[in-house]
CSV table of C-alpha atoms in Angstrom, one decimal:
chain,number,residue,atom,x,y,z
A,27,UNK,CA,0.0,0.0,0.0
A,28,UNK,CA,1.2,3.1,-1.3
A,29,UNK,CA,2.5,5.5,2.0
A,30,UNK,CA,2.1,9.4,2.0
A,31,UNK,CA,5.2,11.7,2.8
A,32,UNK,CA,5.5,14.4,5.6
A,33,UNK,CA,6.9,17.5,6.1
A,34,UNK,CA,7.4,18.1,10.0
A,35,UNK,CA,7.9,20.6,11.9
A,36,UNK,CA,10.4,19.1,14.5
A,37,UNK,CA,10.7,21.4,17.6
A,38,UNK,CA,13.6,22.4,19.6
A,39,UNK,CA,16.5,20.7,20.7
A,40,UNK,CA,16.0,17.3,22.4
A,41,UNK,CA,12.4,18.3,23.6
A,42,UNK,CA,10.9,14.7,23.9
A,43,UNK,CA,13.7,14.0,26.5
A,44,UNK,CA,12.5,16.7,28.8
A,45,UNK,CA,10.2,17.6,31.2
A,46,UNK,CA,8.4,21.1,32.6
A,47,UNK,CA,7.8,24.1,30.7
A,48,UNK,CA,9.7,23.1,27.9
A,49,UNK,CA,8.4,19.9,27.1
A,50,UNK,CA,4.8,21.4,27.6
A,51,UNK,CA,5.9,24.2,24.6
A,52,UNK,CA,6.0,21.0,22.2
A,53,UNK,CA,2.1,19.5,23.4
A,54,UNK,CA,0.8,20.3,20.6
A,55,UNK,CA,3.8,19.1,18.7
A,56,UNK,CA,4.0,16.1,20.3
A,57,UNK,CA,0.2,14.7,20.0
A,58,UNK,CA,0.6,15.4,16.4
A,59,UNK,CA,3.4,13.4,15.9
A,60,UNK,CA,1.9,10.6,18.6
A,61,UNK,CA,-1.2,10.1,16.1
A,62,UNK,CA,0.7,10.0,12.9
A,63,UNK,CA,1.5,6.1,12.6
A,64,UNK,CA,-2.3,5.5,13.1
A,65,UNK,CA,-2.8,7.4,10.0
A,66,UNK,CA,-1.2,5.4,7.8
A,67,UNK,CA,-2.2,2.6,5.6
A,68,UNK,CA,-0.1,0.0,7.1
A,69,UNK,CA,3.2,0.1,9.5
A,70,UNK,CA,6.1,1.1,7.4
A,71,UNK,CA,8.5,-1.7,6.7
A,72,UNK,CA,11.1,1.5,7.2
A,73,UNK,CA,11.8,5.1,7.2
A,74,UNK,CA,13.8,7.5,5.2
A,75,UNK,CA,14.3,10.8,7.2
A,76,UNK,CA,15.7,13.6,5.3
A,77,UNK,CA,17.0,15.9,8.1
A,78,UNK,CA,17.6,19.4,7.9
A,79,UNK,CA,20.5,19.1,10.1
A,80,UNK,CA,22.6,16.9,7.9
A,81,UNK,CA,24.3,18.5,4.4
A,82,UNK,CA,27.1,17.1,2.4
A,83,UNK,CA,28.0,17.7,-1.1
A,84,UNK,CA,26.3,15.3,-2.5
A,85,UNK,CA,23.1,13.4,-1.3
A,86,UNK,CA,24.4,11.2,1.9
A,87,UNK,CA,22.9,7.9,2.9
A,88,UNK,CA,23.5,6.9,6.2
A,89,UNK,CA,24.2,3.1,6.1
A,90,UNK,CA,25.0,1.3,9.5
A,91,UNK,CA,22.8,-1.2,10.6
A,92,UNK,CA,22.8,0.4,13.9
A,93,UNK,CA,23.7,4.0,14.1
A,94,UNK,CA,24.5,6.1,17.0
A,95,UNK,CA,23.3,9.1,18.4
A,96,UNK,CA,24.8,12.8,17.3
A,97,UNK,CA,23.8,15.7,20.3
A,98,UNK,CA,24.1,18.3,17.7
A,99,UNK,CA,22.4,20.6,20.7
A,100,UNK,CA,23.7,22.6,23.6
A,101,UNK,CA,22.7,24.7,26.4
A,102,UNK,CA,20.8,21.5,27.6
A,103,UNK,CA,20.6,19.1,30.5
A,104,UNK,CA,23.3,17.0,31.3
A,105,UNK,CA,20.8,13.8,30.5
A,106,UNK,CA,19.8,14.7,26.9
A,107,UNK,CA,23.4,14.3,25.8
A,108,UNK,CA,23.0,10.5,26.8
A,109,UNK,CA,19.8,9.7,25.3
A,110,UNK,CA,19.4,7.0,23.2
A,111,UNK,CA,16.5,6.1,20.1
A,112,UNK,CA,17.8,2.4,19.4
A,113,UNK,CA,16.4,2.0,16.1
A,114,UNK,CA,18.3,-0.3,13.7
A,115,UNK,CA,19.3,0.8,10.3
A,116,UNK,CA,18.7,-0.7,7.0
A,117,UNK,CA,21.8,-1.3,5.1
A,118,UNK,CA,19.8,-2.7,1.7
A,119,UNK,CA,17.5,0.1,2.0
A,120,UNK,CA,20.2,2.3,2.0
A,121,UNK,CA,21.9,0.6,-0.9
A,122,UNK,CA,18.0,1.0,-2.5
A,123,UNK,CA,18.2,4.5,-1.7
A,124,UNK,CA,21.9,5.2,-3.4
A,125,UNK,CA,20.7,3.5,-7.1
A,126,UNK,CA,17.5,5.8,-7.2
A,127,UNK,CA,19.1,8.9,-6.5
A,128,UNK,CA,22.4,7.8,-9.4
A,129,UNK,CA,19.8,6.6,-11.4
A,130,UNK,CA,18.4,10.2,-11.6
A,131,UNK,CA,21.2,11.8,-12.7
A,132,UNK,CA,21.9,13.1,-8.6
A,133,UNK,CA,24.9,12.9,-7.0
A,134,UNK,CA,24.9,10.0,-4.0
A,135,UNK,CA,27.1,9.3,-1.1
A,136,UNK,CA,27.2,6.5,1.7
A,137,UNK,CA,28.2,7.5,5.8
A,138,UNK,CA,28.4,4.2,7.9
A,139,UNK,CA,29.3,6.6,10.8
A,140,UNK,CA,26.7,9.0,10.8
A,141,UNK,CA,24.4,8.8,13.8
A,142,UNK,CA,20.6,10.1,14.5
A,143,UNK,CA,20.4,13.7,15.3
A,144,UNK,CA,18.0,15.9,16.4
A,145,UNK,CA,16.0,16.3,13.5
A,146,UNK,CA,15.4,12.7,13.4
A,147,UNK,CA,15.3,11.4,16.8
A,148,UNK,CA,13.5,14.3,18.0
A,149,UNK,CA,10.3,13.4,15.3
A,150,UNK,CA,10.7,9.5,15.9
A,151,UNK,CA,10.8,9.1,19.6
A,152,UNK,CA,7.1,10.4,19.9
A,153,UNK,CA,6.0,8.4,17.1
A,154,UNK,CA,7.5,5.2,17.7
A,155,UNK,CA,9.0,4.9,21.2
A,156,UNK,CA,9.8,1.3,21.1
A,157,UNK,CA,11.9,2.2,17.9
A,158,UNK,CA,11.0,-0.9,16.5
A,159,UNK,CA,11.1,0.7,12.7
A,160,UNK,CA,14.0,0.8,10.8
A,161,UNK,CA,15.4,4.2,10.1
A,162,UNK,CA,18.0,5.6,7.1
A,163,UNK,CA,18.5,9.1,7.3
A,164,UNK,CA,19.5,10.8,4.0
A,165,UNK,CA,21.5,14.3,3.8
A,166,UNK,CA,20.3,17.6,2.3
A,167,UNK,CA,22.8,18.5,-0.6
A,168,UNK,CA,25.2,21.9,0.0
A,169,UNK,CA,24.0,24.6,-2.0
A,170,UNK,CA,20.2,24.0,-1.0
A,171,UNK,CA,18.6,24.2,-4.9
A,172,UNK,CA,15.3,23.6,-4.4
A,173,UNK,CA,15.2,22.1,-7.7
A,174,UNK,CA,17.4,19.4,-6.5
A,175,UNK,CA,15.6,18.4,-3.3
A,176,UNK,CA,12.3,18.0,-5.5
A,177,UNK,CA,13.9,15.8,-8.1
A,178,UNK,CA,15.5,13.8,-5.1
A,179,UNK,CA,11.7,13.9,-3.7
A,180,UNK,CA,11.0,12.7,-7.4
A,181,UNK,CA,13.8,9.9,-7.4
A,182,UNK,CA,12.3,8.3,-4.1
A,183,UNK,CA,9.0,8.6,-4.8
A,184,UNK,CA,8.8,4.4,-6.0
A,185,UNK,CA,10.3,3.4,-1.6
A,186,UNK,CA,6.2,4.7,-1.4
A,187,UNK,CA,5.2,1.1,-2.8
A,188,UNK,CA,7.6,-0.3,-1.3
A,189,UNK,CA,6.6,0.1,2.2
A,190,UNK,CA,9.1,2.8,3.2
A,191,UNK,CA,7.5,6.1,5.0
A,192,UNK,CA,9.3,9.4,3.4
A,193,UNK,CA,9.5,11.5,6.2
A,194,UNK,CA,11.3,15.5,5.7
A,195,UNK,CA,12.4,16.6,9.2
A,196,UNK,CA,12.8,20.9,9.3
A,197,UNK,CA,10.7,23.4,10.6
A,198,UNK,CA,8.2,25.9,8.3
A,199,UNK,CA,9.8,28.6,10.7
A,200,UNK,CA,13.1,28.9,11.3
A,201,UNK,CA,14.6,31.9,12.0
A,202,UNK,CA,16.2,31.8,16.0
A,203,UNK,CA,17.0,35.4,16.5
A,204,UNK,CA,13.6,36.8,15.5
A,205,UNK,CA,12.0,33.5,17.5
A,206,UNK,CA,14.0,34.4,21.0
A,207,UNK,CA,13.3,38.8,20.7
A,208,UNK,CA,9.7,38.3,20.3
A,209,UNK,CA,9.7,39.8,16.4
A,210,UNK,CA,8.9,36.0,15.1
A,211,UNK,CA,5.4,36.2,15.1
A,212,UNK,CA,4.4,38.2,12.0
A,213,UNK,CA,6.5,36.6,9.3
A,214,UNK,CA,5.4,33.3,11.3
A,215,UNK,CA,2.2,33.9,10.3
A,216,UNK,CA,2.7,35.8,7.0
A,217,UNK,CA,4.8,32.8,5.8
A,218,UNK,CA,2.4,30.1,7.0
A,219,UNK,CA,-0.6,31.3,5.2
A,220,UNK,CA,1.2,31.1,2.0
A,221,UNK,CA,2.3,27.3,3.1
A,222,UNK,CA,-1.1,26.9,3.6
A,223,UNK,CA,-1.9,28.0,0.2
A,224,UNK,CA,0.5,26.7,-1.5
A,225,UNK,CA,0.8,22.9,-1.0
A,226,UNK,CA,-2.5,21.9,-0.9
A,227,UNK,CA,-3.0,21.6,-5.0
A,228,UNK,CA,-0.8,19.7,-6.7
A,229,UNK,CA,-0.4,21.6,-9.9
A,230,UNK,CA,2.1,24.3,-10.2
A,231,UNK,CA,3.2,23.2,-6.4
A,232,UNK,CA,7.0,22.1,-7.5
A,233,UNK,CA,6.9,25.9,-9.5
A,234,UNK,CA,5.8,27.4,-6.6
A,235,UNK,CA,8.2,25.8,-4.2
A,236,UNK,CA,11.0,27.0,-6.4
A,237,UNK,CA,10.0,30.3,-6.3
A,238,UNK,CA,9.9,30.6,-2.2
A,239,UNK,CA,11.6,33.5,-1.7
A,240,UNK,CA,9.0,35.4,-3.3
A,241,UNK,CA,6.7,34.2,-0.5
A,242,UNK,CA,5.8,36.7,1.8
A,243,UNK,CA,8.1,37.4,4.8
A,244,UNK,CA,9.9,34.1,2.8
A,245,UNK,CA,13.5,35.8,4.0
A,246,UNK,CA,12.6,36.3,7.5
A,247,UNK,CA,11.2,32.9,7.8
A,248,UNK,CA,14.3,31.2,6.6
A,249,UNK,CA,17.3,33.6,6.4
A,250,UNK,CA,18.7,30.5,5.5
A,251,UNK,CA,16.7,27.8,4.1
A,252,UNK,CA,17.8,24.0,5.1
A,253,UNK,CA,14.9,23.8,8.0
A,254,UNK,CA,12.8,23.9,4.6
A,255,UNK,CA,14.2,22.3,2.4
A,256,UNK,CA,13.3,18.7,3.7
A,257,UNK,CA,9.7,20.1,2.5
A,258,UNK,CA,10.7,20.3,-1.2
A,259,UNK,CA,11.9,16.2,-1.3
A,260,UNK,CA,8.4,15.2,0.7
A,261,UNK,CA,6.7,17.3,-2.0
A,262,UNK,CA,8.6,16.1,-4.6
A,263,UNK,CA,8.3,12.0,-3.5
A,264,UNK,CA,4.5,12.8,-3.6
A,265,UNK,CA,4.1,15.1,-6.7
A,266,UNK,CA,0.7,14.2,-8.3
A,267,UNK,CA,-0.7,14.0,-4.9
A,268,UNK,CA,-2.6,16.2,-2.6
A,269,UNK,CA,-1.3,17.7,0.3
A,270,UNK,CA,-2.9,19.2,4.2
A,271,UNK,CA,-2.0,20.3,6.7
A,272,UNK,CA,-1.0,17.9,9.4
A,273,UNK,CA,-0.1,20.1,12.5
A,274,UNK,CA,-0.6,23.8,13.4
A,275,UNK,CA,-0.1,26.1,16.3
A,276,UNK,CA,-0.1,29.6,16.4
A,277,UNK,CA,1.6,30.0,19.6
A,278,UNK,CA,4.6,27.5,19.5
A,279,UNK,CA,7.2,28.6,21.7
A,280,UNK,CA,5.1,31.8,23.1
A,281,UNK,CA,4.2,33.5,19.2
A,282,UNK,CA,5.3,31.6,16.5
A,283,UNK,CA,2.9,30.3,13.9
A,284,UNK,CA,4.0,26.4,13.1
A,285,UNK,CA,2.8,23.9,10.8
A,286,UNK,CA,3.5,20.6,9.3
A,287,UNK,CA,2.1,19.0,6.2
A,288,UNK,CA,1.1,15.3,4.6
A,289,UNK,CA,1.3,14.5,1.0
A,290,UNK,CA,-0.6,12.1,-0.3
């Protein structure tokens, strides 16, 4: 059964390892991500996570069959630098992975080192605690053309029949400084609604996702743009496909509009 792709708004940090005020910033977050698996046609034989904390110069594939854990964090509690998500990799999907992107014409790498970071575990833990899924995170590529992240979306898009879950880990606000001195919340919202408008359809949606940084507010929502470019591969793996929104706040973190989106 053919699997939808996501584009998810991941949160701060290691949040799902953390308690009090913090943790209860990331409620809404969190349900969201808690009910996803029960929205899918079947239990994905695996996951591809597309981070936006990972680039390289050319599209990576991590492939150990048990990867690590990279803190790439700080300022937190001791504790959240030993945290561990135990899921196993997937070496042949990883090897899967490789031939669609060369067979595309893309440029494709393999990392048996790499380990989960936050991007990843930070989405995962909430929707499968007992990390009983295998997981293969895949690099964004340097340079961040948002034509190449839709024709890696594009390359994919066949893992869909193939049981694998497509899953683009960033955030549709990213932009720290304005978040923290309270000036976040009017590009949050300015930006959103044309999100909101513009993935829906699938026509013209890969010519409109090009074309971000005409979007309103689009350079103060992403003064730079890897938290969105894990958007452009879901969109891309799911092309002729509908998309919704999946998750929305408006007060994430105490002003910040937030929103994640299903394809498909």
């Amino acid at each position: 059964m053919r699997q939808p792709t996501f584009f998810l708004s991941h949160g701060g940090g290691p949040w799902p390892f953390m308690d009090g005020d913090y943790r209860q910033a990331h409620a809404k977050l969190e349900a969201s991500l808690q009910a996803l698996p029960a929205t899918l046609p079947e239990k994905p034989k695996a996951i591809l996570m597309i981070s936006a904390h990972w680039e390289e110069t050319a599209f990576t594939v991590m492939t150990s069959p048990a990867p690590g854990m990279l803190y790439d964090y700080g300022g937190f509690p001791p504790h959240t630098y030993e945290v561990v998500y135990p899921a196993p990799g997937d070496p042949a999907l990883a090897e899967r992975v490789v031939a669609l992107i060369e067979a595309a014409g893309l440029p494709a790498a393999r990392d048996a080192q790499r380990g989960f970071d936050h991007g990843a575990f930070c989405t995962l833990v909430p929707m499968y605690p007992d990390a009983d899924v295998p997981v293969v995170q895949l690099s964004l590529k340097r340079g961040l053309n948002p034509a190449n992240h839709l024709a890696l979306g594009r390359a994919l898009a066949p893992l869909r029949d193939e049981g694998v879950l497509i899953l683009g880990s960033g955030f549709s606000f990213h932009n720290l400084r304005l978040m923290f001195n309270g000036a976040g919340t009017a590009p949050s919202v300015a930006f959103d609604a044309w999100l909101q408008a513009a993935l829906p359809a699938p026509d013209g949606r890969a010519e409109r996702l090009q074309a971000w940084e005409q979007a309103p507010a689009a350079r103060q929502a992403h003064a730079r743009e890897e938290h969105l470019l894990p958007l452009m591969v879901a969109a891309g793996a799911a092309e002729g496909d509908a998309g919704q929104c999946s998750y929305h706040e408006a007060d994430y973190l105490g002003g910040i509009t937030a929103s994640s989106f299903r394809f498909g």
